[in-house]
JSON list of C-alpha atoms in Angstrom, two decimals:
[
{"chain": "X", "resi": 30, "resn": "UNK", "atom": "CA", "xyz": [-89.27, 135.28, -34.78]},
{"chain": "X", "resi": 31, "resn": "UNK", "atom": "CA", "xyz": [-89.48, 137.01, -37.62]},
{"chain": "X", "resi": 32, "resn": "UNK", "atom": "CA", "xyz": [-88.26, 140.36, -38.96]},
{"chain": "X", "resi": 33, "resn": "UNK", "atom": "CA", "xyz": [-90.26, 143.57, -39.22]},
{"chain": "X", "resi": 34, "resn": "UNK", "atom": "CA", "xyz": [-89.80, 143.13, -43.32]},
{"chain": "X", "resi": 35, "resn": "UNK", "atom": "CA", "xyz": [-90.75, 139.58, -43.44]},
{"chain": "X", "resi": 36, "resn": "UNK", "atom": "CA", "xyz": [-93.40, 140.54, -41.53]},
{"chain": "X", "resi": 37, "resn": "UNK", "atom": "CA", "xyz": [-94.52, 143.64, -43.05]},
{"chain": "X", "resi": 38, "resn": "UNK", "atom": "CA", "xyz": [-94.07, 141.24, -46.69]},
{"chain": "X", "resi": 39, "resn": "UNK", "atom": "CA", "xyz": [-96.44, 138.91, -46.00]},
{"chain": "X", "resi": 40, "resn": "UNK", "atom": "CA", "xyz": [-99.12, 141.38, -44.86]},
{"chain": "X", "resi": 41, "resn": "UNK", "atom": "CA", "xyz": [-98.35, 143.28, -48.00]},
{"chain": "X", "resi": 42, "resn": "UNK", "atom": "CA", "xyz": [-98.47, 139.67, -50.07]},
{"chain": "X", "resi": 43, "resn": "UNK", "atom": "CA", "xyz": [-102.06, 138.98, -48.62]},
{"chain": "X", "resi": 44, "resn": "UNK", "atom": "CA", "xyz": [-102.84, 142.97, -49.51]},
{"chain": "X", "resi": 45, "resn": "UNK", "atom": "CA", "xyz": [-101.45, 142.47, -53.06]},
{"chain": "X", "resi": 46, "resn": "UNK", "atom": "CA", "xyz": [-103.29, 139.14, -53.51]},
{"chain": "X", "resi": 47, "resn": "UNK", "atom": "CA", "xyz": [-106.70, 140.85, -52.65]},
{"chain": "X", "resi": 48, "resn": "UNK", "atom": "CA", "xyz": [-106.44, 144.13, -54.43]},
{"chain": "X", "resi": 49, "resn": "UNK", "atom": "CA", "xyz": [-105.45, 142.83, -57.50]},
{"chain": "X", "resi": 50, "resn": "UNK", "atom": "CA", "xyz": [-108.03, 140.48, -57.41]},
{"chain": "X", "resi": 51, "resn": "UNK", "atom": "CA", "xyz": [-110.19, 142.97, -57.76]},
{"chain": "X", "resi": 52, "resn": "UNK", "atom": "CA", "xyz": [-108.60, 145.30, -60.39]},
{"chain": "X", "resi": 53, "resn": "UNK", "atom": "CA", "xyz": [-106.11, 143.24, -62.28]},
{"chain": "X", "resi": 54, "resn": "UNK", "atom": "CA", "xyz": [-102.61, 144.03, -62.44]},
{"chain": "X", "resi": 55, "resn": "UNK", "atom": "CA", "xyz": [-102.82, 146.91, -65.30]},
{"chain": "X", "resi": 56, "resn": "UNK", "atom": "CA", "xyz": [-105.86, 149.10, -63.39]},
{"chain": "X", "resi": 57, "resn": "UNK", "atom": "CA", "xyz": [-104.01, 148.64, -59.78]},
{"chain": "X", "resi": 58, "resn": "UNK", "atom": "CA", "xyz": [-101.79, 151.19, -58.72]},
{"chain": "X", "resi": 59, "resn": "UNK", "atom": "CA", "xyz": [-98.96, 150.62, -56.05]},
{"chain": "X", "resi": 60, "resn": "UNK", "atom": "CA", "xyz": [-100.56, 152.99, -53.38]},
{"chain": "X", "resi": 61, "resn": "UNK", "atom": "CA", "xyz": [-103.86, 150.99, -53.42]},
{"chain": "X", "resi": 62, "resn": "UNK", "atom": "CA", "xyz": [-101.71, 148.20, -52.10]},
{"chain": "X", "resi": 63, "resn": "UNK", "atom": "CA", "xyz": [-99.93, 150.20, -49.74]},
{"chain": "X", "resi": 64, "resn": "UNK", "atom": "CA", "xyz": [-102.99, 151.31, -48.49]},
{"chain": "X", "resi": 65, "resn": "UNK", "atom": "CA", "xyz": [-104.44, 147.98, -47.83]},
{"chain": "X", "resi": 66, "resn": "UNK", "atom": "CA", "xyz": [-101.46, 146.93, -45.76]},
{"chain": "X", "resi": 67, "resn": "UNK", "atom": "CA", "xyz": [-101.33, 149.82, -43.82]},
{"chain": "X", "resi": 68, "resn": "UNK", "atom": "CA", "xyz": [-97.83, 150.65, -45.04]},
{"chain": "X", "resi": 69, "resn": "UNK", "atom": "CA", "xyz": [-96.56, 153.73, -47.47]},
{"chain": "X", "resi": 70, "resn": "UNK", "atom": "CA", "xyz": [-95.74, 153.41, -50.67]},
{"chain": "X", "resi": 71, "resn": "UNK", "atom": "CA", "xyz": [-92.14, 153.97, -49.92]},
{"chain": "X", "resi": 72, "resn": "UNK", "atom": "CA", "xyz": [-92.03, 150.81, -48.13]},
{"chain": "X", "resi": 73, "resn": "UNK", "atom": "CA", "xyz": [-93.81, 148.68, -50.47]},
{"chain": "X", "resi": 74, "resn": "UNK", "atom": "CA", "xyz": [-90.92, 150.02, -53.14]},
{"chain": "X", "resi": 75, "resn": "UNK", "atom": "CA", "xyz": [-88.15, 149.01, -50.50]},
{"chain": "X", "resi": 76, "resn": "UNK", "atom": "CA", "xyz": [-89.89, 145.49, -49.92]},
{"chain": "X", "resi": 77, "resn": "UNK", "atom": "CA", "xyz": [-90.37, 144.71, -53.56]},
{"chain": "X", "resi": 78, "resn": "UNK", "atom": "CA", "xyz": [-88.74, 145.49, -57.46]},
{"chain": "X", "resi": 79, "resn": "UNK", "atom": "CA", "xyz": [-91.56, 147.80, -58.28]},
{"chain": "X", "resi": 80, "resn": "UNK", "atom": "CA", "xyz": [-95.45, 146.77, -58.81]},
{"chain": "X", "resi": 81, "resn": "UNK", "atom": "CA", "xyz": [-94.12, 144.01, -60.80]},
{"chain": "X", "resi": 82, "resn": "UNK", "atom": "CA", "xyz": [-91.78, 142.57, -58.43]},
{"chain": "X", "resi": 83, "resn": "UNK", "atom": "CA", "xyz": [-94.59, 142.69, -56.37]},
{"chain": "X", "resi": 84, "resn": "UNK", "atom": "CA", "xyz": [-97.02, 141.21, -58.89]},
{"chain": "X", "resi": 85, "resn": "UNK", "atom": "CA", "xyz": [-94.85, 138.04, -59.39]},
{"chain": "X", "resi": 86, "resn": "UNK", "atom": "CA", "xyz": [-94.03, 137.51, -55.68]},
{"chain": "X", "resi": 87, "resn": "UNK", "atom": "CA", "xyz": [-98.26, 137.54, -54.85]},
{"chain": "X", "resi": 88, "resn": "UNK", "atom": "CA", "xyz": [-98.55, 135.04, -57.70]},
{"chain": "X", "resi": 89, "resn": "UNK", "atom": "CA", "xyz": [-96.08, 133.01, -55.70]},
{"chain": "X", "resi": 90, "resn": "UNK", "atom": "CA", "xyz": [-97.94, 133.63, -52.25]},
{"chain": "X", "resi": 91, "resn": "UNK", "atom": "CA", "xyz": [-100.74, 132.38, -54.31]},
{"chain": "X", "resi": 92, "resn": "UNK", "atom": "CA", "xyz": [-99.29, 129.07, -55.22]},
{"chain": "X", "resi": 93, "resn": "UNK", "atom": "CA", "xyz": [-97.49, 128.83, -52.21]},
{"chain": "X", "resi": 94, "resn": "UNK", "atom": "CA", "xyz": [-101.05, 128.30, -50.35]},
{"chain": "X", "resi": 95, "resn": "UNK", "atom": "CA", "xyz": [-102.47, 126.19, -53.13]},
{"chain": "X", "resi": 96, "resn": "UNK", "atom": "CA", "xyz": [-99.62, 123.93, -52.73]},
{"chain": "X", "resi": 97, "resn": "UNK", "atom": "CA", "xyz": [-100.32, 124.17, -48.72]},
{"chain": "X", "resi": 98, "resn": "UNK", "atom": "CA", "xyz": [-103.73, 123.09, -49.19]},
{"chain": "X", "resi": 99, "resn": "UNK", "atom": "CA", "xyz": [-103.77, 120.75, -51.66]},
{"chain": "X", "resi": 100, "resn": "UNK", "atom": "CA", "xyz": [-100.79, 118.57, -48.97]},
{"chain": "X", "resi": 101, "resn": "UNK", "atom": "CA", "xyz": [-102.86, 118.97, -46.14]},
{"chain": "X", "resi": 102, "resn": "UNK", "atom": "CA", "xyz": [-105.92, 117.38, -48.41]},
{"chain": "X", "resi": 103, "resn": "UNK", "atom": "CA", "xyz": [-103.30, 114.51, -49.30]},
{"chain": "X", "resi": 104, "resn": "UNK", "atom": "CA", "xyz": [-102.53, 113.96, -45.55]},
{"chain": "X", "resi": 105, "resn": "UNK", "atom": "CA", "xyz": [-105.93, 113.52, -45.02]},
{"chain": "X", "resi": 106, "resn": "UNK", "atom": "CA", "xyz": [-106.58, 110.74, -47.80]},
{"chain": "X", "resi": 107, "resn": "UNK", "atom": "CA", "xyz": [-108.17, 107.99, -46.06]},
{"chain": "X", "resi": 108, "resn": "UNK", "atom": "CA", "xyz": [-107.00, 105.51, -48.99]},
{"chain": "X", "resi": 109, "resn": "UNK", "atom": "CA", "xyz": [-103.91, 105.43, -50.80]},
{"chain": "X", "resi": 110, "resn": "UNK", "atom": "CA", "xyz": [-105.10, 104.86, -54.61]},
{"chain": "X", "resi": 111, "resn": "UNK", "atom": "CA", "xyz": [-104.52, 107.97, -56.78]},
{"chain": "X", "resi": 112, "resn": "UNK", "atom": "CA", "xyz": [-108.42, 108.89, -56.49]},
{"chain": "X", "resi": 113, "resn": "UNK", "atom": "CA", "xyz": [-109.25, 108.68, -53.51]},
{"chain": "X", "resi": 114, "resn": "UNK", "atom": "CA", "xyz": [-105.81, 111.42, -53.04]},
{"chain": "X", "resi": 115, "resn": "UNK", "atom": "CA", "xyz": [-107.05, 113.23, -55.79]},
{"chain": "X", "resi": 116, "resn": "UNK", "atom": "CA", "xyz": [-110.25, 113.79, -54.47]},
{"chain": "X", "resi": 117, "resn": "UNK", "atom": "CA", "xyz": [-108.94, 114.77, -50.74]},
{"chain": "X", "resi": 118, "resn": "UNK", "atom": "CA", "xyz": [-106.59, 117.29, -52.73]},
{"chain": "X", "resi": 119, "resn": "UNK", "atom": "CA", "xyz": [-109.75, 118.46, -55.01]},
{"chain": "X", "resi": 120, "resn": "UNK", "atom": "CA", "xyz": [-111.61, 118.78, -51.67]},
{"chain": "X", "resi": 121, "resn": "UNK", "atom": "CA", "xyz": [-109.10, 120.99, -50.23]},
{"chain": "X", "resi": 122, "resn": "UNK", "atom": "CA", "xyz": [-108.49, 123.56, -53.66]},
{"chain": "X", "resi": 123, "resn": "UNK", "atom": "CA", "xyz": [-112.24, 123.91, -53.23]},
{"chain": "X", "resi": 124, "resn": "UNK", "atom": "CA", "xyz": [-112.55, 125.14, -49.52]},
{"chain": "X", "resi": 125, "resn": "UNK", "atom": "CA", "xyz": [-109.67, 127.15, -50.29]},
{"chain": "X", "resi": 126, "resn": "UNK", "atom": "CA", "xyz": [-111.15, 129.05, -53.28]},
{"chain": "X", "resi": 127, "resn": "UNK", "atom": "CA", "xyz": [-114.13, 129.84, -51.25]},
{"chain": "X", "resi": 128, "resn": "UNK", "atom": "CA", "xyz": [-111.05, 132.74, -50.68]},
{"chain": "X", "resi": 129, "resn": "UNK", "atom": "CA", "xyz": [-113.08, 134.82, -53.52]},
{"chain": "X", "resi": 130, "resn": "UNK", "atom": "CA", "xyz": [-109.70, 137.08, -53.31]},
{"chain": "X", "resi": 131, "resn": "UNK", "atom": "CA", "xyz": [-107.19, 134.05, -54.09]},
{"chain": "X", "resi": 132, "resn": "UNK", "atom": "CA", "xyz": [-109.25, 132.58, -56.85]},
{"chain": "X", "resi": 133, "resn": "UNK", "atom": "CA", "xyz": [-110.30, 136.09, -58.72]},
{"chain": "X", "resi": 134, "resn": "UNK", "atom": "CA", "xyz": [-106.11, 136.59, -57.76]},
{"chain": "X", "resi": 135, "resn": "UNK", "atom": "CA", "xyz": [-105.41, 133.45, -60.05]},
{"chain": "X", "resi": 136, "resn": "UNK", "atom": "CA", "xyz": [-107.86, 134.71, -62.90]},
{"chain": "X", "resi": 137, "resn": "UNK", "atom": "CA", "xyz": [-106.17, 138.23, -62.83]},
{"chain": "X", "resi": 138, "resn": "UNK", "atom": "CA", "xyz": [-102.18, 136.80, -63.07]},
{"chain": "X", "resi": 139, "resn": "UNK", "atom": "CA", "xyz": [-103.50, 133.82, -65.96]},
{"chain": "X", "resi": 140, "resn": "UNK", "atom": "CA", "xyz": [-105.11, 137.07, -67.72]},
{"chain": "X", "resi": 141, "resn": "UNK", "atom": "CA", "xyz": [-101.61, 139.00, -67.97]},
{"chain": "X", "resi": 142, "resn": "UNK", "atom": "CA", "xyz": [-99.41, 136.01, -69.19]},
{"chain": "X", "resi": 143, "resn": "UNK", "atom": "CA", "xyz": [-98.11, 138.08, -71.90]},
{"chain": "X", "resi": 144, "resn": "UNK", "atom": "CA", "xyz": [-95.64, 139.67, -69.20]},
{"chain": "X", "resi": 145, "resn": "UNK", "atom": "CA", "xyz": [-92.93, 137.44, -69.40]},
{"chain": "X", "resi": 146, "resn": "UNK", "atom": "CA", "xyz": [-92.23, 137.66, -65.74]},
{"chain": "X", "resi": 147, "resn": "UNK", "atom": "CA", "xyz": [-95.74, 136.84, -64.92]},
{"chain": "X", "resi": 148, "resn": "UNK", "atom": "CA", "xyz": [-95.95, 134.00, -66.86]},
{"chain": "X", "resi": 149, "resn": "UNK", "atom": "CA", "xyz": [-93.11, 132.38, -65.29]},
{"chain": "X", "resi": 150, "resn": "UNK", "atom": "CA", "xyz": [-94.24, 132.84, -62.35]},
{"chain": "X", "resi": 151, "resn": "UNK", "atom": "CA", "xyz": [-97.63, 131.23, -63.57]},
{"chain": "X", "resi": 152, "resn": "UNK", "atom": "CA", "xyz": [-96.07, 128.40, -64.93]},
{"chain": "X", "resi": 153, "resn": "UNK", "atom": "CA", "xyz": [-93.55, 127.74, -62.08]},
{"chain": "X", "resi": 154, "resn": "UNK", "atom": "CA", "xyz": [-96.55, 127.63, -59.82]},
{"chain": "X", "resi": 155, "resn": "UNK", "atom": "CA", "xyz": [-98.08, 125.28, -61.95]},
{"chain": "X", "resi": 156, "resn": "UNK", "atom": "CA", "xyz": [-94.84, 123.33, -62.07]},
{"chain": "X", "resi": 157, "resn": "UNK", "atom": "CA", "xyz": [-94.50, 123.12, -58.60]},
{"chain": "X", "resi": 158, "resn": "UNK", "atom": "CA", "xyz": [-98.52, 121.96, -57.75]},
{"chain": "X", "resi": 159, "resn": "UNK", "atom": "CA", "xyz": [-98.46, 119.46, -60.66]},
{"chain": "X", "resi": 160, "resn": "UNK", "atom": "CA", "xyz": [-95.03, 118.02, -59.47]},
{"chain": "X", "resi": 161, "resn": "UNK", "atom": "CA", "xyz": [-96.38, 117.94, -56.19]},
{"chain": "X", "resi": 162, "resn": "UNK", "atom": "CA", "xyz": [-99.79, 115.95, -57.30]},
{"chain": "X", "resi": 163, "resn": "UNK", "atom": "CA", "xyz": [-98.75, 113.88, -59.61]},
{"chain": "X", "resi": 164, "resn": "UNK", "atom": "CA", "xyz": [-95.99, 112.43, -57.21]},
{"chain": "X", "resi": 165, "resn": "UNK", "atom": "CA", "xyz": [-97.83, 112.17, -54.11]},
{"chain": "X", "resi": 166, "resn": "UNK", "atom": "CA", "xyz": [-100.78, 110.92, -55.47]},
{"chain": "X", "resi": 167, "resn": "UNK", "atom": "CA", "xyz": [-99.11, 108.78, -58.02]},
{"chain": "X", "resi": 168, "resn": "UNK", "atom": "CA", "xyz": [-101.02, 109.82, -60.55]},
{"chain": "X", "resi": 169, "resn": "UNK", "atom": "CA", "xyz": [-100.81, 109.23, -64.52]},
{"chain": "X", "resi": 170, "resn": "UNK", "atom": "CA", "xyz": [-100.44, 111.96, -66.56]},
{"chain": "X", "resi": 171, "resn": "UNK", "atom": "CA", "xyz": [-104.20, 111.69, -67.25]},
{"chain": "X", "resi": 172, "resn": "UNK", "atom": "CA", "xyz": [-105.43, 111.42, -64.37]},
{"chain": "X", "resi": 173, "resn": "UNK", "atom": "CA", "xyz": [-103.21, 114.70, -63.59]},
{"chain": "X", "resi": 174, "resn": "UNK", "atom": "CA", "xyz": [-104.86, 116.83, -66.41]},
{"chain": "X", "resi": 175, "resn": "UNK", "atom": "CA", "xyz": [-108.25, 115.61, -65.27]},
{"chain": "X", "resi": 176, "resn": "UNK", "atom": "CA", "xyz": [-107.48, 117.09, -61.82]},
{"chain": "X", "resi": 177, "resn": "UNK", "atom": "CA", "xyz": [-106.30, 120.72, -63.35]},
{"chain": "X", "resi": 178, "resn": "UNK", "atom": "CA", "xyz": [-109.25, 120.75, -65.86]},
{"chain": "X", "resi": 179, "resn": "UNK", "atom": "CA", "xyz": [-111.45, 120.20, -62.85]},
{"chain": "X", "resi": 180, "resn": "UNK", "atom": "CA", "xyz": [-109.86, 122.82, -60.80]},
{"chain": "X", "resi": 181, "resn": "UNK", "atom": "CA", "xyz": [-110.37, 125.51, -64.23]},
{"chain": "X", "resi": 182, "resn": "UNK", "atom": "CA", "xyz": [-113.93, 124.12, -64.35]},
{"chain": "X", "resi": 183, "resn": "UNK", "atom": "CA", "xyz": [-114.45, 125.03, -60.61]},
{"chain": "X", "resi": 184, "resn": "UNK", "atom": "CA", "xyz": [-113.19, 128.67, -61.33]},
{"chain": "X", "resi": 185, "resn": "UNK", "atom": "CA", "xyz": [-115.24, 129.00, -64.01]},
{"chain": "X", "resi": 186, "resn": "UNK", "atom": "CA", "xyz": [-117.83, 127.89, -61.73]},
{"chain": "X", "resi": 187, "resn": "UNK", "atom": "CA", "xyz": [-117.09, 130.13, -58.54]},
{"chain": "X", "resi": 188, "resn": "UNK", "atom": "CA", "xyz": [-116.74, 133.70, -60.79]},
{"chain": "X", "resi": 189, "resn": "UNK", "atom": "CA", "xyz": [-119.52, 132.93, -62.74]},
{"chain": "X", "resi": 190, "resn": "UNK", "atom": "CA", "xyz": [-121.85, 132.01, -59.91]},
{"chain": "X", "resi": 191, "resn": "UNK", "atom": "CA", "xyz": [-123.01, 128.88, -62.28]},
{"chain": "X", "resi": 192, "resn": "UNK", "atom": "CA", "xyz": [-124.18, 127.14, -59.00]},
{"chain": "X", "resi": 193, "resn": "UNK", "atom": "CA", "xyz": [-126.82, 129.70, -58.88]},
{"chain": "X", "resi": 194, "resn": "UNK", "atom": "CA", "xyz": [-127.99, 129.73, -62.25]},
{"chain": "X", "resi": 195, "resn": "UNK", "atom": "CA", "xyz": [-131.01, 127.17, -62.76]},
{"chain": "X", "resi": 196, "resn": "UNK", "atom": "CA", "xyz": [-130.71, 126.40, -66.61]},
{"chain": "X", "resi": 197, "resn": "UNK", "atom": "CA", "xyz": [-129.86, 122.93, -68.19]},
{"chain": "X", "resi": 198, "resn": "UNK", "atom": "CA", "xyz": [-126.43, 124.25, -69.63]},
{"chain": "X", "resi": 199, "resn": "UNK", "atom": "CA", "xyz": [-125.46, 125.52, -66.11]},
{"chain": "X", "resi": 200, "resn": "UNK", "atom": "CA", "xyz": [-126.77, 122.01, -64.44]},
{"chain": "X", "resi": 201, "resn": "UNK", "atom": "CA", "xyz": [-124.62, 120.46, -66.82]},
{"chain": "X", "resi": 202, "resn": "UNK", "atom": "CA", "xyz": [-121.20, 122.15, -65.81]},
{"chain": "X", "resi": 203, "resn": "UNK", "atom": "CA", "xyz": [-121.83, 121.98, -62.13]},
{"chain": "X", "resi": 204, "resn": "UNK", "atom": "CA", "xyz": [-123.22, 118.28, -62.25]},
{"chain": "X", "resi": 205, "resn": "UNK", "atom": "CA", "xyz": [-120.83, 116.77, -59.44]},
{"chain": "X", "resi": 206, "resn": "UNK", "atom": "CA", "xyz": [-118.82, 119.44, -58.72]},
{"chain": "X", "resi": 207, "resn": "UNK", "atom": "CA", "xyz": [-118.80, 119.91, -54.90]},
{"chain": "X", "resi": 208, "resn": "UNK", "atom": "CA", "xyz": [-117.84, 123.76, -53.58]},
{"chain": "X", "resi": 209, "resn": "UNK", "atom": "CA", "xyz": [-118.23, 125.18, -49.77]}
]
């Protein structure tokens, strides 16, 4: 079972990972968090090194459920070639950024790189998923790149509400791109 403070971090994890969706790192104060979770301030100070801290360990929630996702899509592969996993993982990044939160979440911490700590915590996200891909699907490098550039296509997508847009350059950047 766990503790009252692992417990009371994740709640304040899926808090952080929503409200700074919304407001970006910079415009989101502490409290709004706090708030969110149900918890004081206080305790989100004692839980994490400052809004930072708390920053970098939501980007890490973040890719912790990407990662989650994207090997439950590979378990469900029917096939074993490097597409057909590819497209099971694709599947599964794309029912799990219907979470509007986790995907605005992953805009917000790409658009505040220039923190050092943030960006390190971007890229060993990254690290980890593209590890994790390109050695269970046995992917080339290619074929790895293809799958990311998809996945930045489908945010672009999903925050832009392309799917809804009628016009020829919209149809063009949605053409085969599946969301739920």
């Amino acid at each position: 079972m766990r503790s009252t403070a692992e417990a009371r971090r994740v709640t304040v994890l899926n808090a952080a990972v929503s409200v700074f969706a919304r407001a970006g790192f910079h415009a989101t104060p502490v409290t709004a968090v706090a708030a969110a979770a149900g918890i004081s301030e206080a305790y989100v100070f004692r839980l994490f090194a400052g809004k930072l801290g708390l920053f970098v360990a939501a980007a890490g929630a973040c890719f912790d459920r990407i990662a989650e996702a994207i090997e439950a899509g590979a378990e469900r592969a029917t096939g074993d070639s490097p597409e057909e996993i590819l497209d099971t993982m694709g599947g599964a990044y794309a029912e799990l950024i219907a979470d509007r939160d986790l995907l605005l979440f992953q805009v917000q911490a790409q658009a505040v790189t220039d923190i050092p700590e943030v960006a390190e915590a971007v890229r060993a996200g990254y690290r980890r998923v593209a590890t994790f891909v390109q050695d269970r699907a046995g992917a080339s490098d290619a074929q790895v790149q293809q799958f990311f550039a998809y996945g930045q296509l489908c945010h672009l997508i999903v925050t832009a509400g392309l799917e809804q847009v009628p016009e020829p350059w919209a149809r063009a950047l949605t053409a085969g791109i599946r969301h739920p």
